[in-house]
mmCIF file with all atom_site columns, C-alpha atoms in Angstrom:
data_model
loop_
_atom_site.group_PDB
_atom_site.id
_atom_site.type_symbol
_atom_site.label_atom_id
_atom_site.label_alt_id
_atom_site.label_comp_id
_atom_site.label_asym_id
_atom_site.label_entity_id
_atom_site.label_seq_id
_atom_site.pdbx_PDB_ins_code
_atom_site.Cartn_x
_atom_site.Cartn_y
_atom_site.Cartn_z
_atom_site.occupancy
_atom_site.B_iso_or_equiv
_atom_site.pdbx_formal_charge
_atom_site.auth_seq_id
_atom_site.auth_comp_id
_atom_site.auth_asym_id
_atom_site.auth_atom_id
_atom_site.pdbx_PDB_model_num
ATOM 1   C CA . MET R 1 1   ? 51.214 36.528 64.111 1.00 43.00 ? 1000 MET R CA 1
ATOM 2   C CA . SER R 1 2   ? 48.404 34.584 62.433 1.00 52.00 ? 1001 SER R CA 1
ATOM 3   C CA . LEU R 1 3   ? 45.450 36.523 61.072 1.00 61.00 ? 1002 LEU R CA 1
ATOM 4   C CA . SER R 1 4   ? 42.079 36.271 62.841 1.00 83.00 ? 1003 SER R CA 1
ATOM 5   C CA . ALA R 1 5   ? 38.973 34.887 61.135 1.00 82.00 ? 1004 ALA R CA 1
ATOM 6   C CA . PHE R 1 6   ? 37.736 38.439 60.709 1.00 88.00 ? 1005 PHE R CA 1
ATOM 7   C CA . GLU R 1 7   ? 40.948 39.645 59.093 1.00 91.00 ? 1006 GLU R CA 1
ATOM 8   C CA . LEU R 1 8   ? 41.120 36.735 56.702 1.00 91.00 ? 1007 LEU R CA 1
ATOM 9   C CA . GLN R 1 9   ? 37.508 37.065 55.559 1.00 91.00 ? 1008 GLN R CA 1
ATOM 10  C CA . TYR R 1 10  ? 37.717 40.865 55.417 1.00 94.00 ? 1009 TYR R CA 1
ATOM 11  C CA . GLU R 1 11  ? 40.737 40.754 53.124 1.00 94.00 ? 1010 GLU R CA 1
ATOM 12  C CA . GLU R 1 12  ? 39.089 38.129 50.904 1.00 94.00 ? 1011 GLU R CA 1
ATOM 13  C CA . TRP R 1 13  ? 35.907 40.215 50.725 1.00 95.00 ? 1012 TRP R CA 1
ATOM 14  C CA . ILE R 1 14  ? 37.556 43.565 49.931 1.00 95.00 ? 1013 ILE R CA 1
ATOM 15  C CA . THR R 1 15  ? 39.964 41.946 47.450 1.00 95.00 ? 1014 THR R CA 1
ATOM 16  C CA . ARG R 1 16  ? 37.049 40.325 45.616 1.00 94.00 ? 1015 ARG R CA 1
ATOM 17  C CA . HIS R 1 17  ? 35.420 43.736 45.189 1.00 95.00 ? 1016 HIS R CA 1
ATOM 18  C CA . ARG R 1 18  ? 38.668 45.354 44.047 1.00 94.00 ? 1017 ARG R CA 1
ATOM 19  C CA . ILE R 1 19  ? 39.158 42.724 41.347 1.00 95.00 ? 1018 ILE R CA 1
ATOM 20  C CA . ALA R 1 20  ? 35.592 43.152 40.094 1.00 93.00 ? 1019 ALA R CA 1
ATOM 21  C CA . ARG R 1 21  ? 35.831 46.949 39.692 1.00 93.00 ? 1020 ARG R CA 1
ATOM 22  C CA . ARG R 1 22  ? 37.293 49.331 37.166 1.00 92.00 ? 1021 ARG R CA 1
ATOM 23  C CA . GLY R 1 23  ? 37.549 53.089 36.693 1.00 91.00 ? 1022 GLY R CA 1
ATOM 24  C CA . GLU R 1 24  ? 35.524 55.328 38.991 1.00 91.00 ? 1023 GLU R CA 1
ATOM 25  C CA . ARG R 1 25  ? 34.015 52.419 40.882 1.00 91.00 ? 1024 ARG R CA 1
ATOM 26  C CA . LEU R 1 26  ? 37.507 51.168 41.812 1.00 92.00 ? 1025 LEU R CA 1
ATOM 27  C CA . ARG R 1 27  ? 38.709 54.648 42.701 1.00 93.00 ? 1026 ARG R CA 1
ATOM 28  C CA . ARG R 1 28  ? 35.758 55.213 45.011 1.00 91.00 ? 1027 ARG R CA 1
ATOM 29  C CA . LEU R 1 29  ? 36.410 51.895 46.721 1.00 92.00 ? 1028 LEU R CA 1
ATOM 30  C CA . GLU R 1 30  ? 40.070 52.719 47.245 1.00 91.00 ? 1029 GLU R CA 1
ATOM 31  C CA . GLU R 1 31  ? 39.399 56.252 48.510 1.00 90.00 ? 1030 GLU R CA 1
ATOM 32  C CA . GLY R 1 32  ? 35.925 56.037 50.044 1.00 88.00 ? 1031 GLY R CA 1
ATOM 33  C CA . HIS R 1 33  ? 36.356 52.839 52.036 1.00 91.00 ? 1032 HIS R CA 1
ATOM 34  C CA . ALA R 1 34  ? 38.547 54.469 54.667 1.00 90.00 ? 1033 ALA R CA 1
ATOM 35  C CA . TYR R 1 35  ? 39.067 54.279 58.442 1.00 91.00 ? 1034 TYR R CA 1
ATOM 36  C CA . ALA R 1 36  ? 35.459 54.999 59.522 1.00 91.00 ? 1035 ALA R CA 1
ATOM 37  C CA . GLU R 1 37  ? 34.044 52.374 57.149 1.00 94.00 ? 1036 GLU R CA 1
ATOM 38  C CA . ARG R 1 38  ? 36.608 49.730 58.104 1.00 94.00 ? 1037 ARG R CA 1
ATOM 39  C CA . HIS R 1 39  ? 36.020 50.483 61.773 1.00 94.00 ? 1038 HIS R CA 1
ATOM 40  C CA . PHE R 1 40  ? 32.272 49.965 61.279 1.00 96.00 ? 1039 PHE R CA 1
ATOM 41  C CA . ILE R 1 41  ? 32.903 46.620 59.603 1.00 96.00 ? 1040 ILE R CA 1
ATOM 42  C CA . LYS R 1 42  ? 35.188 45.418 62.400 1.00 94.00 ? 1041 LYS R CA 1
ATOM 43  C CA . GLU R 1 43  ? 33.312 46.736 65.422 1.00 95.00 ? 1042 GLU R CA 1
ATOM 44  C CA . VAL R 1 44  ? 29.704 46.528 64.272 1.00 95.00 ? 1043 VAL R CA 1
ATOM 45  C CA . TRP R 1 45  ? 28.903 44.521 61.154 1.00 94.00 ? 1044 TRP R CA 1
ATOM 46  C CA . TRP R 1 46  ? 31.143 41.529 61.742 1.00 91.00 ? 1045 TRP R CA 1
ATOM 47  C CA . PRO R 1 47  ? 30.141 40.983 65.414 1.00 88.00 ? 1046 PRO R CA 1
ATOM 48  C CA . ALA R 1 48  ? 26.463 41.413 64.487 1.00 85.00 ? 1047 ALA R CA 1
ATOM 49  C CA . THR R 1 49  ? 26.358 39.048 61.495 1.00 83.00 ? 1048 THR R CA 1
ATOM 50  C CA . GLY R 1 50  ? 29.665 37.119 61.220 1.00 82.00 ? 1049 GLY R CA 1
ATOM 51  C CA . SER R 1 51  ? 29.459 37.276 57.427 1.00 84.00 ? 1050 SER R CA 1
ATOM 52  C CA . PHE R 1 52  ? 30.261 39.481 54.442 1.00 91.00 ? 1051 PHE R CA 1
ATOM 53  C CA . GLN R 1 53  ? 27.810 37.839 52.055 1.00 84.00 ? 1052 GLN R CA 1
ATOM 54  C CA . TYR R 1 54  ? 25.373 40.239 50.374 1.00 88.00 ? 1053 TYR R CA 1
ATOM 55  C CA . LEU R 1 55  ? 27.388 43.218 51.638 1.00 94.00 ? 1054 LEU R CA 1
ATOM 56  C CA . HIS R 1 56  ? 28.842 45.704 49.124 1.00 96.00 ? 1055 HIS R CA 1
ATOM 57  C CA . PRO R 1 57  ? 31.238 48.568 50.005 1.00 96.00 ? 1056 PRO R CA 1
ATOM 58  C CA . GLU R 1 58  ? 30.978 51.893 48.170 1.00 95.00 ? 1057 GLU R CA 1
ATOM 59  C CA . TYR R 1 59  ? 27.980 50.677 46.190 1.00 94.00 ? 1058 TYR R CA 1
ATOM 60  C CA . GLU R 1 60  ? 27.078 52.680 43.059 1.00 91.00 ? 1059 GLU R CA 1
ATOM 61  C CA . VAL R 1 61  ? 23.455 53.702 42.489 1.00 90.00 ? 1060 VAL R CA 1
ATOM 62  C CA . TYR R 1 62  ? 21.782 56.015 39.950 1.00 82.00 ? 1061 TYR R CA 1
ATOM 63  C CA . ASP R 1 63  ? 21.295 59.511 41.301 1.00 74.00 ? 1062 ASP R CA 1
ATOM 64  C CA . TYR R 1 64  ? 17.986 61.331 40.974 1.00 66.00 ? 1063 TYR R CA 1
ATOM 65  C CA . LYS R 1 65  ? 19.864 64.060 39.037 1.00 66.00 ? 1064 LYS R CA 1
ATOM 66  C CA . ASP R 1 66  ? 20.687 61.585 36.251 1.00 65.00 ? 1065 ASP R CA 1
ATOM 67  C CA . GLY R 1 67  ? 24.177 60.862 37.595 1.00 75.00 ? 1066 GLY R CA 1
ATOM 68  C CA . THR R 1 68  ? 25.514 58.287 40.037 1.00 82.00 ? 1067 THR R CA 1
ATOM 69  C CA . ARG R 1 69  ? 26.341 58.281 43.722 1.00 85.00 ? 1068 ARG R CA 1
ATOM 70  C CA . PHE R 1 70  ? 28.011 55.826 46.077 1.00 90.00 ? 1069 PHE R CA 1
ATOM 71  C CA . LEU R 1 71  ? 26.565 54.414 49.272 1.00 93.00 ? 1070 LEU R CA 1
ATOM 72  C CA . ASP R 1 72  ? 28.954 53.551 52.111 1.00 94.00 ? 1071 ASP R CA 1
ATOM 73  C CA . PHE R 1 73  ? 27.476 50.063 52.268 1.00 96.00 ? 1072 PHE R CA 1
ATOM 74  C CA . ALA R 1 74  ? 24.671 48.213 50.523 1.00 95.00 ? 1073 ALA R CA 1
ATOM 75  C CA . TYR R 1 75  ? 23.229 44.961 51.837 1.00 94.00 ? 1074 TYR R CA 1
ATOM 76  C CA . ILE R 1 76  ? 21.186 43.364 49.046 1.00 90.00 ? 1075 ILE R CA 1
ATOM 77  C CA . ARG R 1 77  ? 19.054 40.224 49.269 1.00 81.00 ? 1076 ARG R CA 1
ATOM 78  C CA . PRO R 1 78  ? 15.803 39.089 47.682 1.00 70.00 ? 1077 PRO R CA 1
ATOM 79  C CA . HIS R 1 79  ? 13.096 41.603 48.709 1.00 75.00 ? 1078 HIS R CA 1
ATOM 80  C CA . LEU R 1 80  ? 15.594 43.788 50.590 1.00 84.00 ? 1079 LEU R CA 1
ATOM 81  C CA . LYS R 1 81  ? 17.901 46.701 49.675 1.00 91.00 ? 1080 LYS R CA 1
ATOM 82  C CA . LEU R 1 82  ? 19.527 48.212 52.755 1.00 94.00 ? 1081 LEU R CA 1
ATOM 83  C CA . CYS R 1 83  ? 21.721 51.316 52.583 1.00 95.00 ? 1082 CYS R CA 1
ATOM 84  C CA . MET R 1 84  ? 24.051 51.924 55.556 1.00 96.00 ? 1083 MET R CA 1
ATOM 85  C CA . GLU R 1 85  ? 25.830 55.235 55.951 1.00 94.00 ? 1084 GLU R CA 1
ATOM 86  C CA . ILE R 1 86  ? 28.552 56.148 58.468 1.00 93.00 ? 1085 ILE R CA 1
ATOM 87  C CA . ASP R 1 87  ? 28.411 59.824 59.348 1.00 85.00 ? 1086 ASP R CA 1
ATOM 88  C CA . GLY R 1 88  ? 31.389 61.554 60.885 1.00 74.00 ? 1087 GLY R CA 1
ATOM 89  C CA . TYR R 1 89  ? 31.158 64.770 62.854 1.00 63.00 ? 1088 TYR R CA 1
ATOM 90  C CA . GLY R 1 90  ? 33.611 67.550 62.123 1.00 56.00 ? 1089 GLY R CA 1
ATOM 91  C CA . PRO R 1 91  ? 33.973 71.302 61.690 1.00 49.00 ? 1090 PRO R CA 1
ATOM 92  C CA . HIS R 1 92  ? 32.977 71.094 58.019 1.00 49.00 ? 1091 HIS R CA 1
ATOM 93  C CA . LEU R 1 93  ? 29.414 70.112 58.981 1.00 53.00 ? 1092 LEU R CA 1
ATOM 94  C CA . ARG R 1 94  ? 28.833 73.517 60.506 1.00 56.00 ? 1093 ARG R CA 1
ATOM 95  C CA . HIS R 1 95  ? 29.599 75.144 57.175 1.00 55.00 ? 1094 HIS R CA 1
ATOM 96  C CA . VAL R 1 96  ? 27.334 73.057 54.940 1.00 58.00 ? 1095 VAL R CA 1
ATOM 97  C CA . SER R 1 97  ? 25.344 75.362 52.654 1.00 63.00 ? 1096 SER R CA 1
ATOM 98  C CA . ARG R 1 98  ? 21.555 75.383 52.763 1.00 65.00 ? 1097 ARG R CA 1
ATOM 99  C CA . HIS R 1 99  ? 21.509 74.033 49.181 1.00 61.00 ? 1098 HIS R CA 1
ATOM 100 C CA . ARG R 1 100 ? 23.801 71.112 50.044 1.00 65.00 ? 1099 ARG R CA 1
ATOM 101 C CA . PHE R 1 101 ? 21.871 70.387 53.247 1.00 64.00 ? 1100 PHE R CA 1
ATOM 102 C CA . SER R 1 102 ? 18.610 70.258 51.263 1.00 70.00 ? 1101 SER R CA 1
ATOM 103 C CA . ASP R 1 103 ? 20.223 68.140 48.540 1.00 71.00 ? 1102 ASP R CA 1
ATOM 104 C CA . GLN R 1 104 ? 21.322 65.505 51.071 1.00 74.00 ? 1103 GLN R CA 1
ATOM 105 C CA . TRP R 1 105 ? 17.749 64.922 52.187 1.00 71.00 ? 1104 TRP R CA 1
ATOM 106 C CA . GLN R 1 106 ? 16.455 64.931 48.605 1.00 78.00 ? 1105 GLN R CA 1
ATOM 107 C CA . ARG R 1 107 ? 18.953 62.182 47.749 1.00 82.00 ? 1106 ARG R CA 1
ATOM 108 C CA . GLN R 1 108 ? 17.883 60.158 50.768 1.00 82.00 ? 1107 GLN R CA 1
ATOM 109 C CA . ASN R 1 109 ? 14.194 60.584 49.900 1.00 84.00 ? 1108 ASN R CA 1
ATOM 110 C CA . HIS R 1 110 ? 14.820 59.337 46.375 1.00 83.00 ? 1109 HIS R CA 1
ATOM 111 C CA . LEU R 1 111 ? 16.601 56.270 47.720 1.00 87.00 ? 1110 LEU R CA 1
ATOM 112 C CA . ILE R 1 112 ? 13.547 55.482 49.791 1.00 86.00 ? 1111 ILE R CA 1
ATOM 113 C CA . ILE R 1 113 ? 11.278 56.011 46.783 1.00 87.00 ? 1112 ILE R CA 1
ATOM 114 C CA . ASP R 1 114 ? 13.479 53.562 44.849 1.00 86.00 ? 1113 ASP R CA 1
ATOM 115 C CA . GLY R 1 115 ? 12.829 50.900 47.505 1.00 87.00 ? 1114 GLY R CA 1
ATOM 116 C CA . TRP R 1 116 ? 15.871 51.262 49.744 1.00 92.00 ? 1115 TRP R CA 1
ATOM 117 C CA . ARG R 1 117 ? 15.792 50.959 53.524 1.00 92.00 ? 1116 ARG R CA 1
ATOM 118 C CA . ILE R 1 118 ? 18.296 53.240 55.246 1.00 94.00 ? 1117 ILE R CA 1
ATOM 119 C CA . LEU R 1 119 ? 20.272 52.960 58.500 1.00 95.00 ? 1118 LEU R CA 1
ATOM 120 C CA . ARG R 1 120 ? 22.622 55.765 59.510 1.00 94.00 ? 1119 ARG R CA 1
ATOM 121 C CA . PHE R 1 121 ? 25.306 55.411 62.173 1.00 95.00 ? 1120 PHE R CA 1
ATOM 122 C CA . SER R 1 122 ? 27.433 58.170 63.669 1.00 92.00 ? 1121 SER R CA 1
ATOM 123 C CA . ALA R 1 123 ? 31.157 57.526 63.809 1.00 91.00 ? 1122 ALA R CA 1
ATOM 124 C CA . ASP R 1 124 ? 30.978 58.318 67.547 1.00 92.00 ? 1123 ASP R CA 1
ATOM 125 C CA . ASP R 1 125 ? 28.392 55.581 68.153 1.00 93.00 ? 1124 ASP R CA 1
ATOM 126 C CA . VAL R 1 126 ? 30.473 53.083 66.176 1.00 95.00 ? 1125 VAL R CA 1
ATOM 127 C CA . SER R 1 127 ? 33.487 53.837 68.389 1.00 94.00 ? 1126 SER R CA 1
ATOM 128 C CA . GLU R 1 128 ? 31.815 54.370 71.773 1.00 94.00 ? 1127 GLU R CA 1
ATOM 129 C CA . ARG R 1 129 ? 28.609 52.318 71.541 1.00 94.00 ? 1128 ARG R CA 1
ATOM 130 C CA . PRO R 1 130 ? 29.301 49.502 69.069 1.00 93.00 ? 1129 PRO R CA 1
ATOM 131 C CA . ARG R 1 131 ? 26.992 47.028 70.812 1.00 91.00 ? 1130 ARG R CA 1
ATOM 132 C CA . LEU R 1 132 ? 24.066 49.443 70.379 1.00 91.00 ? 1131 LEU R CA 1
ATOM 133 C CA . CYS R 1 133 ? 24.823 49.595 66.641 1.00 93.00 ? 1132 CYS R CA 1
ATOM 134 C CA . GLN R 1 134 ? 25.119 45.787 66.460 1.00 90.00 ? 1133 GLN R CA 1
ATOM 135 C CA . GLN R 1 135 ? 21.732 45.368 68.101 1.00 86.00 ? 1134 GLN R CA 1
ATOM 136 C CA . MET R 1 136 ? 20.183 47.849 65.671 1.00 89.00 ? 1135 MET R CA 1
ATOM 137 C CA . ILE R 1 137 ? 21.376 45.798 62.704 1.00 89.00 ? 1136 ILE R CA 1
ATOM 138 C CA . GLN R 1 138 ? 20.180 42.552 64.261 1.00 80.00 ? 1137 GLN R CA 1
ATOM 139 C CA . GLN R 1 139 ? 16.815 44.052 65.118 1.00 79.00 ? 1138 GLN R CA 1
ATOM 140 C CA . PHE R 1 140 ? 16.451 45.455 61.618 1.00 85.00 ? 1139 PHE R CA 1
ATOM 141 C CA . LEU R 1 141 ? 17.132 42.111 59.947 1.00 77.00 ? 1140 LEU R CA 1
ATOM 142 C CA . GLY R 1 142 ? 14.662 40.356 62.247 1.00 70.00 ? 1141 GLY R CA 1
ATOM 143 C CA . LYS R 1 143 ? 12.029 43.077 61.853 1.00 69.00 ? 1142 LYS R CA 1
ATOM 144 C CA . TRP R 1 144 ? 12.439 43.105 58.063 1.00 68.00 ? 1143 TRP R CA 1
ATOM 145 C CA . LEU R 1 145 ? 11.706 39.404 57.849 1.00 58.00 ? 1144 LEU R CA 1
ATOM 146 C CA . GLY R 1 146 ? 8.891  39.624 60.362 1.00 54.00 ? 1145 GLY R CA 1
ATOM 147 C CA . GLU R 1 147 ? 7.149  42.505 58.629 1.00 52.00 ? 1146 GLU R CA 1
ATOM 148 C CA . ASP R 1 148 ? 7.970  42.125 54.931 1.00 46.00 ? 1147 ASP R CA 1
ATOM 149 C CA . ARG R 1 149 ? 7.548  38.390 54.773 1.00 49.00 ? 1148 ARG R CA 1
ATOM 150 C CA . ALA R 1 150 ? 4.798  38.184 57.434 1.00 51.00 ? 1149 ALA R CA 1
ATOM 151 C CA . LEU R 1 151 ? 6.115  34.788 58.671 1.00 57.00 ? 1150 LEU R CA 1
ATOM 152 C CA . PRO R 1 152 ? 2.822  33.051 58.035 1.00 60.00 ? 1151 PRO R CA 1
ATOM 153 C CA . ASN R 1 153 ? 1.712  30.033 60.096 1.00 72.00 ? 1152 ASN R CA 1
ATOM 154 C CA . LEU R 1 154 ? 4.773  30.118 62.389 1.00 80.00 ? 1153 LEU R CA 1
ATOM 155 C CA . THR R 1 155 ? 4.808  29.958 66.158 1.00 84.00 ? 1154 THR R CA 1
ATOM 156 C CA . ARG R 1 156 ? 6.817  32.507 68.130 1.00 81.00 ? 1155 ARG R CA 1
ATOM 157 C CA . ILE R 1 157 ? 9.771  30.158 68.649 1.00 87.00 ? 1156 ILE R CA 1
ATOM 158 C CA . GLU R 1 158 ? 9.730  29.194 64.948 1.00 88.00 ? 1157 GLU R CA 1
ATOM 159 C CA . LYS R 1 159 ? 9.900  32.897 64.068 1.00 81.00 ? 1158 LYS R CA 1
ATOM 160 C CA . ASP R 1 160 ? 12.885 33.231 66.416 1.00 82.00 ? 1159 ASP R CA 1
ATOM 161 C CA . ILE R 1 161 ? 14.653 30.421 64.544 1.00 87.00 ? 1160 ILE R CA 1
ATOM 162 C CA . VAL R 1 162 ? 14.018 32.000 61.147 1.00 83.00 ? 1161 VAL R CA 1
ATOM 163 C CA . THR R 1 163 ? 15.291 35.354 62.457 1.00 78.00 ? 1162 THR R CA 1
ATOM 164 C CA . LEU R 1 164 ? 18.381 33.596 63.826 1.00 82.00 ? 1163 LEU R CA 1
ATOM 165 C CA . ALA R 1 165 ? 19.100 32.087 60.407 1.00 82.00 ? 1164 ALA R CA 1
ATOM 166 C CA . ILE R 1 166 ? 18.824 35.537 58.816 1.00 74.00 ? 1165 ILE R CA 1
ATOM 167 C CA . ARG R 1 167 ? 21.222 37.005 61.373 1.00 72.00 ? 1166 ARG R CA 1
ATOM 168 C CA . LEU R 1 168 ? 23.824 34.217 61.169 1.00 74.00 ? 1167 LEU R CA 1
ATOM 169 C CA . CYS R 1 169 ? 23.883 34.295 57.330 1.00 69.00 ? 1168 CYS R CA 1
ATOM 170 C CA . ARG R 1 170 ? 24.681 30.585 57.104 1.00 79.00 ? 1169 ARG R CA 1
ATOM 171 C CA . PRO R 1 171 ? 22.968 27.193 57.574 1.00 86.00 ? 1170 PRO R CA 1
ATOM 172 C CA . VAL R 1 172 ? 21.867 26.640 61.159 1.00 90.00 ? 1171 VAL R CA 1
ATOM 173 C CA . THR R 1 173 ? 22.434 23.568 63.316 1.00 91.00 ? 1172 THR R CA 1
ATOM 174 C CA . PRO R 1 174 ? 20.538 22.189 66.304 1.00 92.00 ? 1173 PRO R CA 1
ATOM 175 C CA . SER R 1 175 ? 23.502 23.365 68.406 1.00 92.00 ? 1174 SER R CA 1
ATOM 176 C CA . ASP R 1 176 ? 22.844 26.918 67.220 1.00 90.00 ? 1175 ASP R CA 1
ATOM 177 C CA . LEU R 1 177 ? 19.295 26.681 68.513 1.00 91.00 ? 1176 LEU R CA 1
ATOM 178 C CA . CYS R 1 178 ? 20.484 25.289 71.841 1.00 90.00 ? 1177 CYS R CA 1
ATOM 179 C CA . GLU R 1 179 ? 22.934 28.180 72.223 1.00 86.00 ? 1178 GLU R CA 1
ATOM 180 C CA . HIS R 1 180 ? 20.967 31.120 70.863 1.00 83.00 ? 1179 HIS R CA 1
ATOM 181 C CA . VAL R 1 181 ? 17.340 30.136 71.510 1.00 82.00 ? 1180 VAL R CA 1
ATOM 182 C CA . GLY R 1 182 ? 17.920 28.232 74.740 1.00 85.00 ? 1181 GLY R CA 1
ATOM 183 C CA . ILE R 1 183 ? 16.286 24.881 74.039 1.00 88.00 ? 1182 ILE R CA 1
ATOM 184 C CA . GLU R 1 184 ? 17.266 21.223 74.322 1.00 90.00 ? 1183 GLU R CA 1
ATOM 185 C CA . SER R 1 185 ? 18.833 19.350 71.425 1.00 90.00 ? 1184 SER R CA 1
ATOM 186 C CA . LYS R 1 186 ? 15.896 16.967 70.920 1.00 91.00 ? 1185 LYS R CA 1
ATOM 187 C CA . TYR R 1 187 ? 13.442 19.861 70.802 1.00 93.00 ? 1186 TYR R CA 1
ATOM 188 C CA . ALA R 1 188 ? 15.739 21.744 68.389 1.00 92.00 ? 1187 ALA R CA 1
ATOM 189 C CA . TYR R 1 189 ? 15.624 18.837 65.912 1.00 92.00 ? 1188 TYR R CA 1
ATOM 190 C CA . LYS R 1 190 ? 11.840 18.658 66.229 1.00 92.00 ? 1189 LYS R CA 1
ATOM 191 C CA . LEU R 1 191 ? 11.441 22.371 65.473 1.00 93.00 ? 1190 LEU R CA 1
ATOM 192 C CA . LEU R 1 192 ? 13.770 22.232 62.496 1.00 93.00 ? 1191 LEU R CA 1
ATOM 193 C CA . HIS R 1 193 ? 11.871 19.257 61.080 1.00 92.00 ? 1192 HIS R CA 1
ATOM 194 C CA . GLN R 1 194 ? 8.645  21.229 61.499 1.00 91.00 ? 1193 GLN R CA 1
ATOM 195 C CA . LEU R 1 195 ? 10.148 24.175 59.627 1.00 92.00 ? 1194 LEU R CA 1
ATOM 196 C CA . VAL R 1 196 ? 11.240 21.826 56.815 1.00 91.00 ? 1195 VAL R CA 1
ATOM 197 C CA . SER R 1 197 ? 7.680  20.551 56.512 1.00 90.00 ? 1196 SER R CA 1
ATOM 198 C CA . LYS R 1 198 ? 6.460  24.137 56.337 1.00 87.00 ? 1197 LYS R CA 1
ATOM 199 C CA . GLN R 1 199 ? 9.054  24.838 53.591 1.00 85.00 ? 1198 GLN R CA 1
ATOM 200 C CA . TRP R 1 200 ? 10.930 27.469 55.567 1.00 87.00 ? 1199 TRP R CA 1
ATOM 201 C CA . PHE R 1 201 ? 14.054 25.305 55.787 1.00 89.00 ? 1200 PHE R CA 1
ATOM 202 C CA . ALA R 1 202 ? 15.679 22.579 53.689 1.00 89.00 ? 1201 ALA R CA 1
ATOM 203 C CA . PRO R 1 203 ? 18.422 20.085 54.634 1.00 89.00 ? 1202 PRO R CA 1
ATOM 204 C CA . ALA R 1 204 ? 21.870 21.596 53.961 1.00 85.00 ? 1203 ALA R CA 1
ATOM 205 C CA . SER R 1 205 ? 24.169 18.723 54.935 1.00 78.00 ? 1204 SER R CA 1
ATOM 206 C CA . GLY R 1 206 ? 23.966 15.054 55.848 1.00 67.00 ? 1205 GLY R CA 1
ATOM 207 C CA . THR R 1 207 ? 21.707 12.345 54.455 1.00 65.00 ? 1206 THR R CA 1
ATOM 208 C CA . LYS R 1 208 ? 20.542 9.848  57.097 1.00 70.00 ? 1207 LYS R CA 1
ATOM 209 C CA . ARG R 1 209 ? 21.290 12.323 59.851 1.00 77.00 ? 1208 ARG R CA 1
ATOM 210 C CA . ILE R 1 210 ? 20.862 15.967 58.837 1.00 84.00 ? 1209 ILE R CA 1
ATOM 211 C CA . ARG R 1 211 ? 23.466 18.168 60.506 1.00 86.00 ? 1210 ARG R CA 1
ATOM 212 C CA . SER R 1 212 ? 22.449 21.643 59.248 1.00 91.00 ? 1211 SER R CA 1
ATOM 213 C CA . TYR R 1 213 ? 19.480 23.383 57.674 1.00 91.00 ? 1212 TYR R CA 1
ATOM 214 C CA . GLN R 1 214 ? 19.254 26.066 54.968 1.00 87.00 ? 1213 GLN R CA 1
ATOM 215 C CA . LEU R 1 215 ? 16.716 28.871 55.170 1.00 81.00 ? 1214 LEU R CA 1
ATOM 216 C CA . THR R 1 216 ? 14.273 29.046 52.244 1.00 78.00 ? 1215 THR R CA 1
ATOM 217 C CA . ILE R 1 217 ? 11.659 31.668 51.342 1.00 57.00 ? 1216 ILE R CA 1
ATOM 218 C CA . ASP R 1 218 ? 9.036  31.314 48.602 1.00 46.00 ? 1217 ASP R CA 1
ATOM 219 C CA . ASN R 1 219 ? 10.515 27.868 47.938 1.00 42.00 ? 1218 ASN R CA 1
ATOM 220 C CA . LYS R 1 220 ? 13.851 29.426 46.876 1.00 41.00 ? 1219 LYS R CA 1
ATOM 221 C CA . THR R 1 221 ? 16.844 28.472 48.984 1.00 42.00 ? 1220 THR R CA 1
ATOM 222 C CA . PHE R 1 222 ? 19.038 31.380 50.065 1.00 42.00 ? 1221 PHE R CA 1
ATOM 223 C CA . LEU R 1 223 ? 22.746 30.687 49.654 1.00 38.00 ? 1222 LEU R CA 1
ATOM 224 C CA . LEU R 1 224 ? 23.654 31.932 53.125 1.00 39.00 ? 1223 LEU R CA 1
#
């Protein structure tokens, strides 16, 4: 049986991280990236974004107690550090000590102080309500761009196109706009040309006839 696009890209992504790691970082990847995390990737992250770029499993950060800790997932881009945690529910949770319970929130607060955004998903929601989790990720990415970057001098439909490019994590085509924004091809080209003139997009392929467009922010092209 041939592998699906997801399986192929997932294996390439996780293998790339294994090769790049040594010691404790490799051990945590091998042991920490288990069923719940793989299930989240397959059922939530991949359907929501269709890409593994900028995503890091079992990502090491400095701990506020002068040590290190590992996040389930880190999504890192210019101006954005997103931590995603998958929380299982089991009998052990009822026996967490007061000290450990307090320590968990202290760790989360220090992540926020260090500039991280945090999304937490229960394992039950990932299994039973994956579409809800997908929408939360898509809404977060759109809201992050809308709030943190302010989207100056853009119309509502232009903002929708920029948000679409963030969500797709790749160059966009006029066909993408027709499918996801619901506009005609001629109008799609016109809007993309306008966004190029406003320096939010740059041509990504083609010369005489541009076939796709790359999102740019602050005049720096993102390699989506």
